CSV table of C-alpha atoms and ligand atoms in Angstrom, one decimal:
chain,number,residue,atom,x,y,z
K,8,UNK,CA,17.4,-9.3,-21.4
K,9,UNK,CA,19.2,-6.8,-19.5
K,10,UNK,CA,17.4,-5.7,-15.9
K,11,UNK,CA,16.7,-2.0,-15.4
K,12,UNK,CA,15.6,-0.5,-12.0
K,13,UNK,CA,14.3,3.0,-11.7
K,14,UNK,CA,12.9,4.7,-9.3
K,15,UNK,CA,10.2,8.2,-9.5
K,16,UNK,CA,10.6,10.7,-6.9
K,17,UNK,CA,7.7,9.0,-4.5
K,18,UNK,CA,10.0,6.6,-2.2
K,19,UNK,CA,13.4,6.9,-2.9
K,20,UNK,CA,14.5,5.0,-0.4
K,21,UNK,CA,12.3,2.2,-1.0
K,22,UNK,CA,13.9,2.4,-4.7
K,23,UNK,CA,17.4,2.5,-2.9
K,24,UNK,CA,16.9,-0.2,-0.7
K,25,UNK,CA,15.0,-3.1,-3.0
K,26,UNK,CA,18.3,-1.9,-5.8
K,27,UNK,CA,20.6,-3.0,-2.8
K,28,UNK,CA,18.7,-6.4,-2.3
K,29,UNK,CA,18.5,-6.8,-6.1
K,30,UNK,CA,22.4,-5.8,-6.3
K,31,UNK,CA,21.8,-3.0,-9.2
K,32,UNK,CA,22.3,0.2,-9.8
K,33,UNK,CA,19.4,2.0,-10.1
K,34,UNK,CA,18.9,3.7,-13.7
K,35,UNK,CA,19.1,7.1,-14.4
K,36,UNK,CA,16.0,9.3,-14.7
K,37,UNK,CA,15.2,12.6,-13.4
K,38,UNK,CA,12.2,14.3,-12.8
K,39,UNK,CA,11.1,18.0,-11.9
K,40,UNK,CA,8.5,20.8,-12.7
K,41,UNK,CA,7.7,23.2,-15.4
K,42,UNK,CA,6.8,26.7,-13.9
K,43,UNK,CA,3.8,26.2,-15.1
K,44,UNK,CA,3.5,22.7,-12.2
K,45,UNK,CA,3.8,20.0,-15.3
K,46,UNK,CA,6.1,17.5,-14.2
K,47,UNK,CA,9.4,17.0,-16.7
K,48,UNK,CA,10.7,13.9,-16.8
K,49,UNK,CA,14.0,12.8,-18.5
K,50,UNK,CA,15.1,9.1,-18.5
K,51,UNK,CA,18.8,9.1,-19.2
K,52,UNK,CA,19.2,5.4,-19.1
K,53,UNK,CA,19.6,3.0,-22.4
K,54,UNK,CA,16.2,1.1,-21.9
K,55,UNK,CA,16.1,-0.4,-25.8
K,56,UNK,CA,15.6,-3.7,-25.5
K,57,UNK,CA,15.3,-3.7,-22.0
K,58,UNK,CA,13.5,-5.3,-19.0
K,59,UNK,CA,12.3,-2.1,-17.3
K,60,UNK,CA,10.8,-2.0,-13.4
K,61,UNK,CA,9.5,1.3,-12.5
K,62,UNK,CA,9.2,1.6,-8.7
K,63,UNK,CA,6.4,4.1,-8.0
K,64,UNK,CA,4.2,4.5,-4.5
K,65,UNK,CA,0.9,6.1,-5.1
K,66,UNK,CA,1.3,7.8,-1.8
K,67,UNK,CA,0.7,11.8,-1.3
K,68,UNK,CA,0.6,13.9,-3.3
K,69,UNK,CA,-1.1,11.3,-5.0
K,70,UNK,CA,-2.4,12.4,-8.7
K,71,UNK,CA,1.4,14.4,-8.9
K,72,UNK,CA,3.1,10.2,-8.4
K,73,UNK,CA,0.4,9.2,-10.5
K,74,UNK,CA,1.1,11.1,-13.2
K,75,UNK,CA,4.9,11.0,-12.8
K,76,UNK,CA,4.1,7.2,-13.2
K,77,UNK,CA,2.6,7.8,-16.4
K,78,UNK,CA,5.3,10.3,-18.1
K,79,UNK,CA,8.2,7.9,-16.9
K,80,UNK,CA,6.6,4.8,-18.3
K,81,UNK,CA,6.0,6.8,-21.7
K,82,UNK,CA,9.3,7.7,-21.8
K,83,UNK,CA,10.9,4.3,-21.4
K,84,UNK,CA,8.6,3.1,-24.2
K,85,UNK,CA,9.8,5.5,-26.8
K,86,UNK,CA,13.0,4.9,-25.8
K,87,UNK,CA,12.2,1.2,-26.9
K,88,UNK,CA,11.9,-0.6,-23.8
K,89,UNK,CA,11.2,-4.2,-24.5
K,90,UNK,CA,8.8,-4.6,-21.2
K,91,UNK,CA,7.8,-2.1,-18.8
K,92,UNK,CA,6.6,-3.2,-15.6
K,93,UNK,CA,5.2,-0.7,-12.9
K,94,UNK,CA,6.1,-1.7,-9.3
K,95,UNK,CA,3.2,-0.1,-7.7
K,96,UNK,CA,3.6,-1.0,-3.5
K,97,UNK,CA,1.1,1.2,-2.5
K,98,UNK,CA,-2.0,2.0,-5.3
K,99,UNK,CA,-3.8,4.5,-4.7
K,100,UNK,CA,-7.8,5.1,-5.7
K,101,UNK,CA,-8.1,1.5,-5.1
K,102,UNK,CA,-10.9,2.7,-2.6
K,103,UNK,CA,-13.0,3.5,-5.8
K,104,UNK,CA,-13.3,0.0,-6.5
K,105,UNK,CA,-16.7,0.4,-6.4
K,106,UNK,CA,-19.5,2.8,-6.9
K,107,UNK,CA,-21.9,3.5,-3.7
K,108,UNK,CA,-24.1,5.7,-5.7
K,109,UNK,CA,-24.9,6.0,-9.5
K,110,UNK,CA,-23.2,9.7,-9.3
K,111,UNK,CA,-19.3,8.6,-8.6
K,112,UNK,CA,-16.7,7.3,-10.6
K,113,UNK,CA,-15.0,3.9,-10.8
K,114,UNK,CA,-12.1,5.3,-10.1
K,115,UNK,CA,-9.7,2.1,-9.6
K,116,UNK,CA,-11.1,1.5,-12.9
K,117,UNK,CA,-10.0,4.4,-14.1
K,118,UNK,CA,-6.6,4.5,-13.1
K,119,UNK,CA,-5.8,1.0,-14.1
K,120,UNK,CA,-7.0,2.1,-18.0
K,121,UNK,CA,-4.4,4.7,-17.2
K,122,UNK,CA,-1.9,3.1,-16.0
K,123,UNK,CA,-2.3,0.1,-18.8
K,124,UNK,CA,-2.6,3.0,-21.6
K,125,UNK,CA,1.1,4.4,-21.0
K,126,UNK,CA,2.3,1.1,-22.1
K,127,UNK,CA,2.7,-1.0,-18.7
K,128,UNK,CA,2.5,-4.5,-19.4
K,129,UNK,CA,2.3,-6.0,-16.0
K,130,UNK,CA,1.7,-4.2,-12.5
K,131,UNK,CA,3.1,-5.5,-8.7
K,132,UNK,CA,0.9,-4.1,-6.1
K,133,UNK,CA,0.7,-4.9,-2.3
K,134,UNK,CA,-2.0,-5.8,-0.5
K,135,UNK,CA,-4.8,-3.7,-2.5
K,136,UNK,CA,-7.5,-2.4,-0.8
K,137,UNK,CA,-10.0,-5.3,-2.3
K,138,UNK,CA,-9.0,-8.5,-4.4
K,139,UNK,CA,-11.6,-7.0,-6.8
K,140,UNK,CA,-9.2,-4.2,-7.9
K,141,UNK,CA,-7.4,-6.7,-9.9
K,142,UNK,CA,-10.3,-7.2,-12.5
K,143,UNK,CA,-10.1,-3.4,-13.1
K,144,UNK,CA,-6.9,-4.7,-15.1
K,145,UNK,CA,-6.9,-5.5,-18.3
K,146,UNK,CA,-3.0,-6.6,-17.8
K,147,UNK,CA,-1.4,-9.3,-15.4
K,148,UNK,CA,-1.3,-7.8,-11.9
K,149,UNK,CA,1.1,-9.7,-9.2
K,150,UNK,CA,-0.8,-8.9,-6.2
K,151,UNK,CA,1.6,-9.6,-3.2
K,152,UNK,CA,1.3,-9.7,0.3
K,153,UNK,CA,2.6,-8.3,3.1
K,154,UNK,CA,1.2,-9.7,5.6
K,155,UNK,CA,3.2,-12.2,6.2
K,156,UNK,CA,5.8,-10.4,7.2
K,157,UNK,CA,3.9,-8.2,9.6
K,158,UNK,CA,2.6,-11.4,11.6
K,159,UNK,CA,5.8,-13.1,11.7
K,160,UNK,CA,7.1,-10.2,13.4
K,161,UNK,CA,4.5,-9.3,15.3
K,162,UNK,CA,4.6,-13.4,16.4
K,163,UNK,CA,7.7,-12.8,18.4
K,164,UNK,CA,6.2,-10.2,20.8
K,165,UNK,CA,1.9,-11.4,20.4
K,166,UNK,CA,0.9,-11.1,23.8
K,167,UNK,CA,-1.6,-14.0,24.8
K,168,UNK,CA,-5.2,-13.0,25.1
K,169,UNK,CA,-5.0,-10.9,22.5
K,170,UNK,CA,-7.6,-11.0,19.7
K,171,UNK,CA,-7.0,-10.0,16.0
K,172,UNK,CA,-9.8,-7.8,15.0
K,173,UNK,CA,-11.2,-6.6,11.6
K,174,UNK,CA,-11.9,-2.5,11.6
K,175,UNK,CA,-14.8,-2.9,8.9
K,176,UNK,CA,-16.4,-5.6,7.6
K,177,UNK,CA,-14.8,-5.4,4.3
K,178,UNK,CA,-11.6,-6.3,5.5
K,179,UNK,CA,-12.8,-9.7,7.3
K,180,UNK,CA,-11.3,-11.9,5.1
K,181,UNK,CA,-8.0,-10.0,5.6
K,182,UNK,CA,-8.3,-10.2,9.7
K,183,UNK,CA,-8.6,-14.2,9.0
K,184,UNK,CA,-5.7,-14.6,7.0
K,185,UNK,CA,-3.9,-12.3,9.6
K,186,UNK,CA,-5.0,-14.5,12.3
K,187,UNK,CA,-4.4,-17.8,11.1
K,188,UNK,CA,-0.6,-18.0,11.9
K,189,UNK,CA,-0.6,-16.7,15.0
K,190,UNK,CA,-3.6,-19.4,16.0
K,191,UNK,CA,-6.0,-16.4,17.7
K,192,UNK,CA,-9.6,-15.5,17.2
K,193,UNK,CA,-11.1,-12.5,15.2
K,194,UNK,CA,-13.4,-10.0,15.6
K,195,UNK,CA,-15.1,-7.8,13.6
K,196,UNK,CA,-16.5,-3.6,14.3
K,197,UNK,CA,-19.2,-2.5,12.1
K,198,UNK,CA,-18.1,1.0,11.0
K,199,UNK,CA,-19.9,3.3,8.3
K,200,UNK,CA,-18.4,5.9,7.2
K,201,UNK,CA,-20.1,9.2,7.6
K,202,UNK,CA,-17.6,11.5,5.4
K,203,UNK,CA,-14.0,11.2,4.0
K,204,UNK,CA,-12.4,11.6,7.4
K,205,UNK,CA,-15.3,10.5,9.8
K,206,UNK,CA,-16.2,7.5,11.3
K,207,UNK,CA,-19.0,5.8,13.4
K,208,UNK,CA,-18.6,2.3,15.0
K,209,UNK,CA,-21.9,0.5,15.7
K,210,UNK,CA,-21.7,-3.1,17.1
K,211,UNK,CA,-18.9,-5.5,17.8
K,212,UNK,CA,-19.1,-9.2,16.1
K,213,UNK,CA,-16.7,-11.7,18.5
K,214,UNK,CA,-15.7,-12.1,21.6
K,215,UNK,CA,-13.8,-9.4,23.1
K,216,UNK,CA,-13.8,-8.0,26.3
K,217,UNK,CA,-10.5,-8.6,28.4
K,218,UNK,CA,-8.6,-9.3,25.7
K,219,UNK,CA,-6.0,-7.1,24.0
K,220,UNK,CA,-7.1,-6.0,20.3
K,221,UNK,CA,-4.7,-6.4,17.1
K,222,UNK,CA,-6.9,-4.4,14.9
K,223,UNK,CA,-5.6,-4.8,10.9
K,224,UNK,CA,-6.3,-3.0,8.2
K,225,UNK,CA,-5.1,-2.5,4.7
K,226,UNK,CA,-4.3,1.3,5.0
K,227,UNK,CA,-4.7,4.2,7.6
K,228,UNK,CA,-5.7,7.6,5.9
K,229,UNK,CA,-6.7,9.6,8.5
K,230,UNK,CA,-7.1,7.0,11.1
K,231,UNK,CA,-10.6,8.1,11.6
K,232,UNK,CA,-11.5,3.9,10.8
K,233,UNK,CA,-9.0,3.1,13.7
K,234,UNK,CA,-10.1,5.7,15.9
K,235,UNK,CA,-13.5,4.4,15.8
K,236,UNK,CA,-12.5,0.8,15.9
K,237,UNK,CA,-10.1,1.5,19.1
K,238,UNK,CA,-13.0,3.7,21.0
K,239,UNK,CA,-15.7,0.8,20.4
K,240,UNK,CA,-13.7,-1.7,22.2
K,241,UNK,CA,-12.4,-0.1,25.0
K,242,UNK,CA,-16.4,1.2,25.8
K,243,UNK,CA,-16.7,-3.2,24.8
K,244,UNK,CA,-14.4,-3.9,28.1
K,245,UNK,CA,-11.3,-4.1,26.2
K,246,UNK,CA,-7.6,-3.9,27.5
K,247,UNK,CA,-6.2,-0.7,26.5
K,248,UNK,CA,-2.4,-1.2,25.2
K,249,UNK,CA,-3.6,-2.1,21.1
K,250,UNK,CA,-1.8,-3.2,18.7
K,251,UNK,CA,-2.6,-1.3,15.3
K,252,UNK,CA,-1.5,-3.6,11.7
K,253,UNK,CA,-1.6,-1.5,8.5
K,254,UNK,CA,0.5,-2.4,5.1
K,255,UNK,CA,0.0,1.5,4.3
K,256,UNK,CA,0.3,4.1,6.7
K,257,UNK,CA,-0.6,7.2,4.5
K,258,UNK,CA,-0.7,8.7,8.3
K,259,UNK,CA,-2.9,11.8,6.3
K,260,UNK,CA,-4.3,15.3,7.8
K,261,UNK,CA,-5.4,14.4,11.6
K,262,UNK,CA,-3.9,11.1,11.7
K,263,UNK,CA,-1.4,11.3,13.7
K,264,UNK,CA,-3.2,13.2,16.2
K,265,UNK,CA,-6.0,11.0,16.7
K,266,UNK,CA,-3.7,7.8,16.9
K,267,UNK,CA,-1.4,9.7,19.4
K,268,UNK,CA,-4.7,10.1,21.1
K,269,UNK,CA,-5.4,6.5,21.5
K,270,UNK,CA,-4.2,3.9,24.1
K,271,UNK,CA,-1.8,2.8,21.7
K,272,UNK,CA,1.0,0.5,22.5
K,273,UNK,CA,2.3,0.6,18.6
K,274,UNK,CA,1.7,1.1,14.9
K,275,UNK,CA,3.3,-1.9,13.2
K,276,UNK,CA,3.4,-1.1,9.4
K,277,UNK,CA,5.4,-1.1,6.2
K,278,UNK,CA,7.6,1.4,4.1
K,279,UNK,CA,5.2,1.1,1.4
K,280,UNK,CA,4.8,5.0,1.4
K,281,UNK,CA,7.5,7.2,3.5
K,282,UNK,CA,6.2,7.8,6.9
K,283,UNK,CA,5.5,11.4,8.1
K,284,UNK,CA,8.8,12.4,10.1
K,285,UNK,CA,8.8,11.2,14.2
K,286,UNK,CA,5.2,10.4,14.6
K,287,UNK,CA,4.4,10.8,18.6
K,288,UNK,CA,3.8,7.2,19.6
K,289,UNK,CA,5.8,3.6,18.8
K,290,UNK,CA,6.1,2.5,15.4
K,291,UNK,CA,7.8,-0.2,14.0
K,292,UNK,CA,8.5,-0.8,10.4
K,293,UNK,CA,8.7,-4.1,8.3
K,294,UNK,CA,10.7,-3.5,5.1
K,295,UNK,CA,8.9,-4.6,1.6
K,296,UNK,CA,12.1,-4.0,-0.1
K,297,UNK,CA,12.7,-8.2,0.0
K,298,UNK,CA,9.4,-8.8,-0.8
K,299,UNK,CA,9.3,-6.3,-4.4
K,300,UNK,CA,12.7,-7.3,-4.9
K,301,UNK,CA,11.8,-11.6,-4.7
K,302,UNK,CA,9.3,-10.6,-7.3
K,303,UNK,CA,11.1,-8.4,-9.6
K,304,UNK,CA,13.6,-11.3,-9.7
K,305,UNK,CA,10.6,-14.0,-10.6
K,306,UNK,CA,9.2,-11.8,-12.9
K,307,UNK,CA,13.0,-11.6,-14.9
K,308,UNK,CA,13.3,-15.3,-14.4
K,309,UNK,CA,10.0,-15.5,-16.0
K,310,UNK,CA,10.7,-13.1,-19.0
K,311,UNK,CA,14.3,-14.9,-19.9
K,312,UNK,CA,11.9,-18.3,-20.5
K,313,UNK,CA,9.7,-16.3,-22.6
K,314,UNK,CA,6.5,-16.3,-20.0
W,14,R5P,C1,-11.5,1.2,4.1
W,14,R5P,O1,-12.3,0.4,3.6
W,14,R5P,C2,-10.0,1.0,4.3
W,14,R5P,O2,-9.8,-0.4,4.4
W,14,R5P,C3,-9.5,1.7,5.5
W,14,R5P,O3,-10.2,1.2,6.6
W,14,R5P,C4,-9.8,3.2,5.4
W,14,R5P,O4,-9.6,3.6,4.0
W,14,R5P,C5,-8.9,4.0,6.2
W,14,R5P,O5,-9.2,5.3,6.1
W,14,R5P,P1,-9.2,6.3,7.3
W,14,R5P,O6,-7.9,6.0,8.0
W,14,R5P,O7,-9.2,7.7,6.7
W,14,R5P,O8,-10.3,5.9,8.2
């Protein structure tokens, strides 16, 4: 079945880059706005009978990519695509995994219904927010990693004494997994969030002081969680000079002033959304554009023996 690669406007150069790994062209589709602010979109290339593998980030402005998303996978399904698959990296409203009071919505719930309702039959994510987002799926989800590849490059430059620690406890299991390769111990800040973009930081779980924190998360927002994190262990006798691990950096409203803020010795994060243009302290970037493309290519391998 023929392969086709298209990309929404979200990440272009993400789009660019995994079409280079995966040697294609990628397809034609345009989109743009109505006067009215309703997205148009047009795909020009022949997708009957086709493989299709939409490459979307959920990034900012984030119910606009959504809903591009939506219209593009539409279109390739009345234009008789044969499978469409949505190449999600980053997904947003994953956060809304859950409900913390009977008067929100399931949102990640809500957007997967979505999302299966245009027609996708199988979604590739990266590192979502919870495992537990996956069951919000009625449709196969290949939930890949990019962790790896942010502690194999962080192992050539891991200064020893350092510990890896967990912002929240939610993302424990994460901080382990992070840790494991690089053989060093983890610790956990107890954070509760007081509003969208504020943070408080109450106790410390692990042994820190004197060491030099590697504090990983699955996403920075508006870095309020970091913030926190970074301010509770200096005050617990930390070395300044942290190291700050994040598959998404949506790098939102006073994010980048509150990082640059911090004793920072660098951001180490993905292009899973497109960062915010020279942000005022080191960052270094890890490329998912292997990583989508190695699964777009399992996935086709898969489809040509009929799984
Ligand atoms: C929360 O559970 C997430 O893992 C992140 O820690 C959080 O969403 C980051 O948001 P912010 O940067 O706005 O604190």
């Amino acid at each position: 079945m023929r392969v086709v690669l298209m990309s929404g406007s979200s990440h272009p150069a993400l789009g660019a880059a995994v079409a280079k790994v995966l040697n294609l062209e990628l397809g034609r589709c345009t989109v743009d706005r109505f006067p009215d602010g309703e997205h148009h979109v047009e795909v020009a290339e022949e997708v009957r009978g086709c493989d299709v593998y939409l490459l979307q980030t959920l990034g900012p402005p984030v119910d606009s990519h959504l809903m591009e998303l939506l219209l593009m996978v539409d279109a390739c399904r009345r234009r008789g695509a044969a499978r469409v698959t949505a190449v999600v990296p980053y997904l947003a409203y994953a956060r809304h995994d859950r409900r913390e009071t009977g008067r929100e919505p399931l949102g990640a719930r809500l957007v997967a219904d979505m999302i299966r309702a245009a027609g996708v039959d199988r979604l590739v994510a990266v590192d979502l927010h919870s495992p537990a987002v996956e069951g919000c799926f009625n449709i196969p989800v290949e939930h890949l990693s990019a962790l790896p590849l942010l502690a194999d490059h962080l192992q050539r430059t891991a200064t020893p004494g350092s510990v890896v620690v967990s912002p929240d406890l939610g993302a424990v299991k994460r901080a382990e997994r992070f840790a494991a390769p690089l053989k060093l111990p983890v610790a956990v800040v107890h954070k509760y969030r007081t509003s969208g973009s504020q943070v408080q930081a109450r106790n410390i779980t692990g042994d820190v002081k004197g060491c030099t924190p590697i504090l990983v998360d699955d996403m920075i927002s508006t870095a309020g969680t970091i913030e926190a994190a970074v301010n509770a262990l200096i005050e617990a006798g930390c070395e300044p000079g942290v190291t700050v691990v994040a598959t998404h950096a949506l790098l939102v409203g006073p994010a980048l002033d509150r990082l640059h803020r911090l004793p920072l010795r660098r951001l180490l994060t993905t292009d899973s959304v497109p960062l915010p243009v020279r942000p005022p302290f080191q960052v270094e970037v890890v490329s998912i554009a292997p990583l989508l493309a190695r699964s777009i290519e399992l996935l086709r391998l898969g489809s040509q023996q009929g799984g």
